[in-house]
């Protein structure tokens, strides 16, 4: 941002995944500034620490998670022409956090689906498709088994789809969706999903299009937006990467470009994206996950050098 002279000023805070909760001053800062750029926070497995990522989404009502998975020129992947946007409901579903032990050895975990949240995410997906000139929205579900919960989600998507006659709408069951993603990903455009499936679908799509280290994303609410790496599987919380300083910065750089666009600085966003794409297609500076040996800083320096 400094090298580009982007008209941004950052308030910085240190947050770690094993904290009890997101510090109050961080929440207040995001509420005040409305926009945040965030690094990956690893959530400890099991135990009593709840996910700070989920806390943040809930506290700020960041109801839509958006991950853009696309082929970057010069990055060899098994499939070409992948350009998928996964839009995931971010506040309820299996992540509502309502779990308790009924009797010893029996745990009940509640999945919450509401018409309000389902309609809201469906509207967001169709509106996104409409504004970004996308042709198709696919709803991902498991309504053949969870007839009421996923049924309600589907019903909401269908209702909203009737208001956008120019956009094709189809539905796919989540297991078939995963199979289709790995065999013919180019058939998908915008995908709208409940909470858990979206997590799986986004990480799968990211893996297909070049890995989680390069895919940008954001969490958006009515008033606030938090931009971060789109899919985190396999690299957020990887201690070795941190120690060797070899984490892939591309995802966060492209997320920063998304943030610039959100702040209505499209020319800065274009410059940053072009520079990142240049570095990747040159292929000289790449981190380990893209088959190279560069450190984070080397990639950053190359991107700064490529800024015009």
Tab-separated table of C-alpha atoms in Angstrom:
chain	number	residue	atom	x	y	z
A	1	UNK	CA	0.000	0.000	0.000
A	2	UNK	CA	2.834	2.384	0.857
A	3	UNK	CA	4.673	1.665	-2.387
A	4	UNK	CA	1.505	2.435	-4.361
A	5	UNK	CA	0.791	5.542	-2.279
A	6	UNK	CA	-2.723	4.228	-1.744
A	7	UNK	CA	-4.843	6.746	0.181
A	8	UNK	CA	-5.156	4.468	3.210
A	9	UNK	CA	-4.098	4.719	6.809
A	10	UNK	CA	-3.989	1.558	8.948
A	11	UNK	CA	-4.688	1.140	12.636
A	12	UNK	CA	-2.760	-1.998	13.592
A	13	UNK	CA	-3.668	-4.575	16.226
A	14	UNK	CA	-2.059	-7.881	17.203
A	15	UNK	CA	-4.600	-10.667	17.516
A	16	UNK	CA	-3.810	-14.366	17.957
A	17	UNK	CA	-6.043	-17.371	17.412
A	18	UNK	CA	-5.592	-18.672	20.965
A	19	UNK	CA	-6.920	-15.527	22.658
A	20	UNK	CA	-10.103	-15.906	24.713
A	21	UNK	CA	-11.895	-13.381	22.544
A	22	UNK	CA	-11.263	-10.606	20.037
A	23	UNK	CA	-10.046	-7.592	22.062
A	24	UNK	CA	-12.709	-4.909	22.452
A	25	UNK	CA	-10.506	-2.164	20.939
A	26	UNK	CA	-10.218	-4.211	17.740
A	27	UNK	CA	-14.009	-4.528	17.440
A	28	UNK	CA	-14.398	-0.796	18.152
A	29	UNK	CA	-11.766	0.054	15.546
A	30	UNK	CA	-13.551	-2.006	12.870
A	31	UNK	CA	-16.898	-0.486	13.837
A	32	UNK	CA	-15.408	2.971	13.506
A	33	UNK	CA	-13.467	2.414	10.258
A	34	UNK	CA	-15.973	-0.003	8.674
A	35	UNK	CA	-13.176	-1.852	6.853
A	36	UNK	CA	-10.507	-4.247	8.065
A	37	UNK	CA	-7.663	-6.237	6.516
A	38	UNK	CA	-7.007	-9.340	8.565
A	39	UNK	CA	-4.363	-12.054	8.690
A	40	UNK	CA	-5.213	-15.703	9.260
A	41	UNK	CA	-6.255	-16.756	12.749
A	42	UNK	CA	-5.828	-20.443	13.547
A	43	UNK	CA	-8.487	-21.836	15.902
A	44	UNK	CA	-7.215	-24.448	18.383
A	45	UNK	CA	-8.807	-27.902	17.945
A	46	UNK	CA	-11.278	-28.989	20.627
A	47	UNK	CA	-10.960	-27.440	24.062
A	48	UNK	CA	-12.932	-24.446	25.231
A	49	UNK	CA	-11.552	-21.710	22.976
A	50	UNK	CA	-14.188	-20.615	20.486
A	51	UNK	CA	-13.130	-19.450	17.020
A	52	UNK	CA	-12.209	-15.779	16.882
A	53	UNK	CA	-13.103	-15.767	13.178
A	54	UNK	CA	-16.665	-16.820	14.006
A	55	UNK	CA	-16.808	-14.340	16.904
A	56	UNK	CA	-15.801	-11.507	14.611
A	57	UNK	CA	-18.369	-12.465	11.964
A	58	UNK	CA	-21.062	-12.658	14.588
A	59	UNK	CA	-20.216	-9.502	16.476
A	60	UNK	CA	-20.127	-7.411	13.278
A	61	UNK	CA	-22.892	-9.380	11.530
A	62	UNK	CA	-20.662	-10.154	8.539
A	63	UNK	CA	-23.296	-12.339	6.969
A	64	UNK	CA	-21.675	-13.019	3.598
A	65	UNK	CA	-18.348	-14.692	3.000
A	66	UNK	CA	-17.070	-14.286	-0.538
A	67	UNK	CA	-14.184	-16.298	-1.990
A	68	UNK	CA	-13.089	-15.812	-5.570
A	69	UNK	CA	-11.349	-18.884	-7.044
A	70	UNK	CA	-9.858	-18.328	-10.483
A	71	UNK	CA	-6.932	-19.469	-12.620
A	72	UNK	CA	-3.968	-17.127	-12.492
A	73	UNK	CA	-2.088	-16.853	-15.802
A	74	UNK	CA	1.178	-18.790	-15.648
A	75	UNK	CA	0.156	-20.978	-12.726
A	76	UNK	CA	-0.201	-24.576	-13.962
A	77	UNK	CA	-3.335	-26.303	-12.637
A	78	UNK	CA	-5.261	-29.375	-13.735
A	79	UNK	CA	-8.228	-27.325	-14.916
A	80	UNK	CA	-8.304	-24.184	-17.034
A	81	UNK	CA	-11.069	-21.544	-17.255
A	82	UNK	CA	-11.967	-21.795	-13.579
A	83	UNK	CA	-13.612	-18.632	-12.278
A	84	UNK	CA	-15.875	-19.411	-9.351
A	85	UNK	CA	-17.242	-17.083	-6.688
A	86	UNK	CA	-18.387	-18.921	-3.566
A	87	UNK	CA	-20.824	-16.885	-1.476
A	88	UNK	CA	-21.422	-18.484	1.884
A	89	UNK	CA	-23.857	-17.674	4.681
A	90	UNK	CA	-21.624	-16.720	7.566
A	91	UNK	CA	-23.674	-16.363	10.733
A	92	UNK	CA	-25.788	-19.474	11.334
A	93	UNK	CA	-26.079	-23.086	10.111
A	94	UNK	CA	-23.782	-25.600	11.792
A	95	UNK	CA	-21.602	-22.762	13.081
A	96	UNK	CA	-24.298	-21.378	15.369
A	97	UNK	CA	-22.209	-22.821	18.228
A	98	UNK	CA	-25.204	-24.316	20.023
A	99	UNK	CA	-23.736	-27.548	21.338
A	100	UNK	CA	-24.238	-29.321	24.620
A	101	UNK	CA	-23.847	-32.738	26.219
A	102	UNK	CA	-27.325	-34.099	26.901
A	103	UNK	CA	-26.128	-37.044	28.981
A	104	UNK	CA	-22.525	-38.287	29.258
A	105	UNK	CA	-21.481	-39.642	25.856
A	106	UNK	CA	-24.290	-37.933	23.919
A	107	UNK	CA	-23.716	-34.521	22.351
A	108	UNK	CA	-26.407	-32.491	20.651
A	109	UNK	CA	-25.294	-29.902	18.096
A	110	UNK	CA	-27.921	-27.608	16.606
A	111	UNK	CA	-27.965	-26.388	13.032
A	112	UNK	CA	-29.927	-23.196	12.703
A	113	UNK	CA	-31.431	-22.014	9.400
A	114	UNK	CA	-33.680	-18.959	9.232
A	115	UNK	CA	-35.667	-17.545	6.338
A	116	UNK	CA	-34.273	-14.083	7.068
A	117	UNK	CA	-30.614	-15.135	6.752
A	118	UNK	CA	-31.246	-17.441	3.808
A	119	UNK	CA	-33.028	-14.722	1.830
A	120	UNK	CA	-30.372	-12.201	2.755
A	121	UNK	CA	-27.531	-14.393	1.432
A	122	UNK	CA	-29.507	-15.339	-1.697
A	123	UNK	CA	-30.155	-11.649	-2.433
A	124	UNK	CA	-26.481	-10.900	-1.927
A	125	UNK	CA	-25.482	-13.674	-4.356
A	126	UNK	CA	-27.911	-12.612	-7.093
A	127	UNK	CA	-27.099	-8.947	-6.637
A	128	UNK	CA	-23.384	-9.784	-6.879
A	129	UNK	CA	-23.996	-11.822	-10.028
A	130	UNK	CA	-26.048	-9.005	-11.551
A	131	UNK	CA	-23.522	-6.257	-10.750
A	132	UNK	CA	-20.515	-8.307	-11.866
A	133	UNK	CA	-22.000	-9.536	-15.093
A	134	UNK	CA	-22.153	-13.174	-14.007
A	135	UNK	CA	-24.498	-15.500	-15.812
A	136	UNK	CA	-25.460	-18.182	-13.311
A	137	UNK	CA	-26.081	-18.784	-9.604
A	138	UNK	CA	-25.898	-22.323	-8.191
A	139	UNK	CA	-27.407	-23.125	-4.788
A	140	UNK	CA	-25.607	-25.901	-2.880
A	141	UNK	CA	-27.657	-27.936	-0.428
A	142	UNK	CA	-28.474	-31.308	1.145
A	143	UNK	CA	-32.250	-30.929	1.134
A	144	UNK	CA	-32.753	-34.577	0.242
A	145	UNK	CA	-31.721	-35.426	3.828
A	146	UNK	CA	-32.241	-32.200	5.790
A	147	UNK	CA	-35.619	-31.545	4.307
A	148	UNK	CA	-36.687	-28.713	6.597
A	149	UNK	CA	-33.410	-26.867	7.205
A	150	UNK	CA	-31.847	-27.017	3.761
A	151	UNK	CA	-35.361	-27.032	2.323
A	152	UNK	CA	-35.914	-23.577	3.787
A	153	UNK	CA	-32.590	-22.390	2.379
A	154	UNK	CA	-33.536	-23.655	-1.092
A	155	UNK	CA	-37.004	-22.176	-0.922
A	156	UNK	CA	-35.480	-18.768	-0.135
A	157	UNK	CA	-33.027	-19.062	-3.042
A	158	UNK	CA	-35.837	-19.998	-5.441
A	159	UNK	CA	-37.958	-17.065	-4.327
A	160	UNK	CA	-35.127	-14.590	-4.821
A	161	UNK	CA	-34.169	-16.119	-8.182
A	162	UNK	CA	-37.562	-15.213	-9.673
A	163	UNK	CA	-36.664	-11.520	-9.269
A	164	UNK	CA	-33.588	-11.944	-11.502
A	165	UNK	CA	-34.888	-13.438	-14.754
A	166	UNK	CA	-31.658	-12.598	-16.592
A	167	UNK	CA	-29.551	-14.856	-14.353
A	168	UNK	CA	-29.685	-18.629	-14.710
A	169	UNK	CA	-30.409	-20.459	-11.471
A	170	UNK	CA	-29.749	-24.104	-10.652
A	171	UNK	CA	-29.363	-26.318	-7.592
A	172	UNK	CA	-26.883	-29.029	-6.784
A	173	UNK	CA	-26.612	-31.439	-3.845
A	174	UNK	CA	-23.388	-30.877	-1.943
A	175	UNK	CA	-21.886	-34.357	-2.538
A	176	UNK	CA	-22.512	-34.140	-6.285
A	177	UNK	CA	-21.211	-30.571	-6.144
A	178	UNK	CA	-17.815	-31.736	-4.817
A	179	UNK	CA	-17.607	-34.404	-7.501
A	180	UNK	CA	-18.500	-31.888	-10.237
A	181	UNK	CA	-16.016	-29.367	-8.832
A	182	UNK	CA	-13.058	-31.704	-9.135
A	183	UNK	CA	-14.108	-33.106	-12.523
A	184	UNK	CA	-15.609	-30.096	-14.366
A	185	UNK	CA	-15.165	-26.894	-12.358
A	186	UNK	CA	-15.587	-24.581	-15.345
A	187	UNK	CA	-19.369	-25.211	-15.290
A	188	UNK	CA	-19.762	-23.153	-12.075
A	189	UNK	CA	-20.054	-19.384	-11.845
A	190	UNK	CA	-21.504	-17.935	-8.627
A	191	UNK	CA	-22.315	-20.463	-5.884
A	192	UNK	CA	-24.496	-19.678	-2.878
A	193	UNK	CA	-24.282	-21.985	0.122
A	194	UNK	CA	-25.188	-22.387	3.789
A	195	UNK	CA	-22.348	-22.066	6.295
A	196	UNK	CA	-20.617	-25.452	6.515
A	197	UNK	CA	-20.925	-26.481	2.858
A	198	UNK	CA	-19.535	-23.111	1.825
A	199	UNK	CA	-16.407	-23.729	3.855
A	200	UNK	CA	-15.848	-27.083	2.127
A	201	UNK	CA	-16.790	-25.871	-1.357
A	202	UNK	CA	-14.606	-22.744	-1.152
A	203	UNK	CA	-11.527	-24.674	-0.029
A	204	UNK	CA	-12.102	-27.307	-2.726
A	205	UNK	CA	-12.528	-24.658	-5.417
A	206	UNK	CA	-9.421	-22.839	-4.167
A	207	UNK	CA	-7.392	-26.045	-4.332
A	208	UNK	CA	-8.522	-26.654	-7.906
A	209	UNK	CA	-7.685	-23.143	-9.071
A	210	UNK	CA	-4.163	-22.968	-7.646
A	211	UNK	CA	-4.259	-23.448	-3.885
A	212	UNK	CA	-5.489	-21.586	-0.829
A	213	UNK	CA	-2.361	-19.413	-0.821
A	214	UNK	CA	-3.521	-17.357	-3.789
A	215	UNK	CA	-7.309	-16.997	-3.457
A	216	UNK	CA	-8.708	-13.712	-2.134
A	217	UNK	CA	-11.816	-13.308	-0.018
A	218	UNK	CA	-13.837	-11.056	2.190
A	219	UNK	CA	-16.542	-11.144	4.831
A	220	UNK	CA	-19.189	-8.552	4.230
A	221	UNK	CA	-22.072	-7.226	6.299
A	222	UNK	CA	-24.464	-4.329	5.887
A	223	UNK	CA	-22.063	-1.902	7.593
A	224	UNK	CA	-18.651	-3.547	7.788
A	225	UNK	CA	-16.266	-5.563	5.645
A	226	UNK	CA	-13.308	-7.699	6.734
A	227	UNK	CA	-10.943	-8.788	3.977
A	228	UNK	CA	-8.671	-11.797	4.433
A	229	UNK	CA	-7.283	-14.795	2.628
A	230	UNK	CA	-10.269	-16.470	0.971
A	231	UNK	CA	-9.646	-20.074	1.970
A	232	UNK	CA	-7.386	-21.022	4.840
A	233	UNK	CA	-7.005	-24.820	4.681
A	234	UNK	CA	-3.433	-26.033	4.891
A	235	UNK	CA	-1.676	-22.744	5.461
A	236	UNK	CA	-3.280	-20.725	8.246
A	237	UNK	CA	-1.819	-22.032	11.487
A	238	UNK	CA	1.096	-23.743	9.759
A	239	UNK	CA	3.874	-22.958	12.259
A	240	UNK	CA	6.701	-23.973	9.896
A	241	UNK	CA	5.624	-21.393	7.326
A	242	UNK	CA	5.675	-18.667	9.960
A	243	UNK	CA	9.084	-19.641	11.315
A	244	UNK	CA	10.669	-19.915	7.862
A	245	UNK	CA	8.880	-16.721	6.759
A	246	UNK	CA	7.689	-18.532	3.637
A	247	UNK	CA	3.921	-18.004	3.769
A	248	UNK	CA	2.357	-17.105	0.440
A	249	UNK	CA	1.372	-13.408	0.464
A	250	UNK	CA	-0.563	-13.526	-2.819
A	251	UNK	CA	-3.980	-14.268	-1.277
A	252	UNK	CA	-3.734	-11.331	1.097
A	253	UNK	CA	-2.445	-9.026	-1.647
A	254	UNK	CA	-5.382	-9.930	-3.895
A	255	UNK	CA	-7.740	-9.509	-0.917
A	256	UNK	CA	-6.226	-6.046	-0.429
A	257	UNK	CA	-7.105	-5.315	-4.031
A	258	UNK	CA	-10.682	-6.418	-3.295
A	259	UNK	CA	-10.628	-4.052	-0.319
A	260	UNK	CA	-9.414	-1.164	-2.495
A	261	UNK	CA	-12.244	-1.851	-4.894
A	262	UNK	CA	-14.714	-1.929	-2.003
A	263	UNK	CA	-13.366	1.475	-0.900
A	264	UNK	CA	-13.912	2.672	-4.479
A	265	UNK	CA	-10.279	2.978	-5.508
A	266	UNK	CA	-10.545	0.737	-8.604
A	267	UNK	CA	-7.410	2.097	-10.289
A	268	UNK	CA	-5.270	1.191	-7.257
A	269	UNK	CA	-6.898	-2.256	-7.170
A	270	UNK	CA	-6.105	-2.805	-10.852
A	271	UNK	CA	-2.491	-1.781	-10.376
A	272	UNK	CA	-2.016	-4.174	-7.476
A	273	UNK	CA	-3.698	-7.085	-9.268
A	274	UNK	CA	-1.701	-6.501	-12.433
A	275	UNK	CA	1.558	-6.482	-10.462
A	276	UNK	CA	0.680	-9.711	-8.635
A	277	UNK	CA	-0.346	-11.401	-11.896
A	278	UNK	CA	2.896	-10.286	-13.510
A	279	UNK	CA	5.009	-11.792	-10.734
A	280	UNK	CA	3.102	-15.075	-10.901
A	281	UNK	CA	3.267	-15.395	-14.687
A	282	UNK	CA	7.010	-14.595	-14.657
A	283	UNK	CA	7.356	-17.550	-12.299
A	284	UNK	CA	10.680	-16.372	-10.897
A	285	UNK	CA	9.448	-15.623	-7.383
A	286	UNK	CA	7.082	-18.208	-5.971
A	287	UNK	CA	6.581	-19.635	-2.506
A	288	UNK	CA	6.796	-23.339	-1.794
A	289	UNK	CA	3.066	-24.036	-2.276
A	290	UNK	CA	3.369	-22.822	-5.892
A	291	UNK	CA	6.465	-24.938	-6.529
A	292	UNK	CA	9.077	-22.250	-5.809
A	293	UNK	CA	11.512	-21.534	-2.978
A	294	UNK	CA	10.983	-17.816	-2.339
A	295	UNK	CA	10.314	-16.249	1.044
A	296	UNK	CA	7.297	-14.037	1.699
A	297	UNK	CA	9.445	-10.906	1.526
A	298	UNK	CA	10.995	-11.843	-1.834
A	299	UNK	CA	7.548	-12.201	-3.384
A	300	UNK	CA	6.456	-8.868	-1.870
A	301	UNK	CA	9.583	-7.126	-3.207
A	302	UNK	CA	8.938	-8.583	-6.654
A	303	UNK	CA	5.346	-7.308	-6.569
A	304	UNK	CA	6.501	-3.833	-5.509
A	305	UNK	CA	9.046	-3.843	-8.348
A	306	UNK	CA	6.286	-4.827	-10.789
A	307	UNK	CA	3.990	-1.951	-9.760
A	308	UNK	CA	3.899	0.618	-12.509
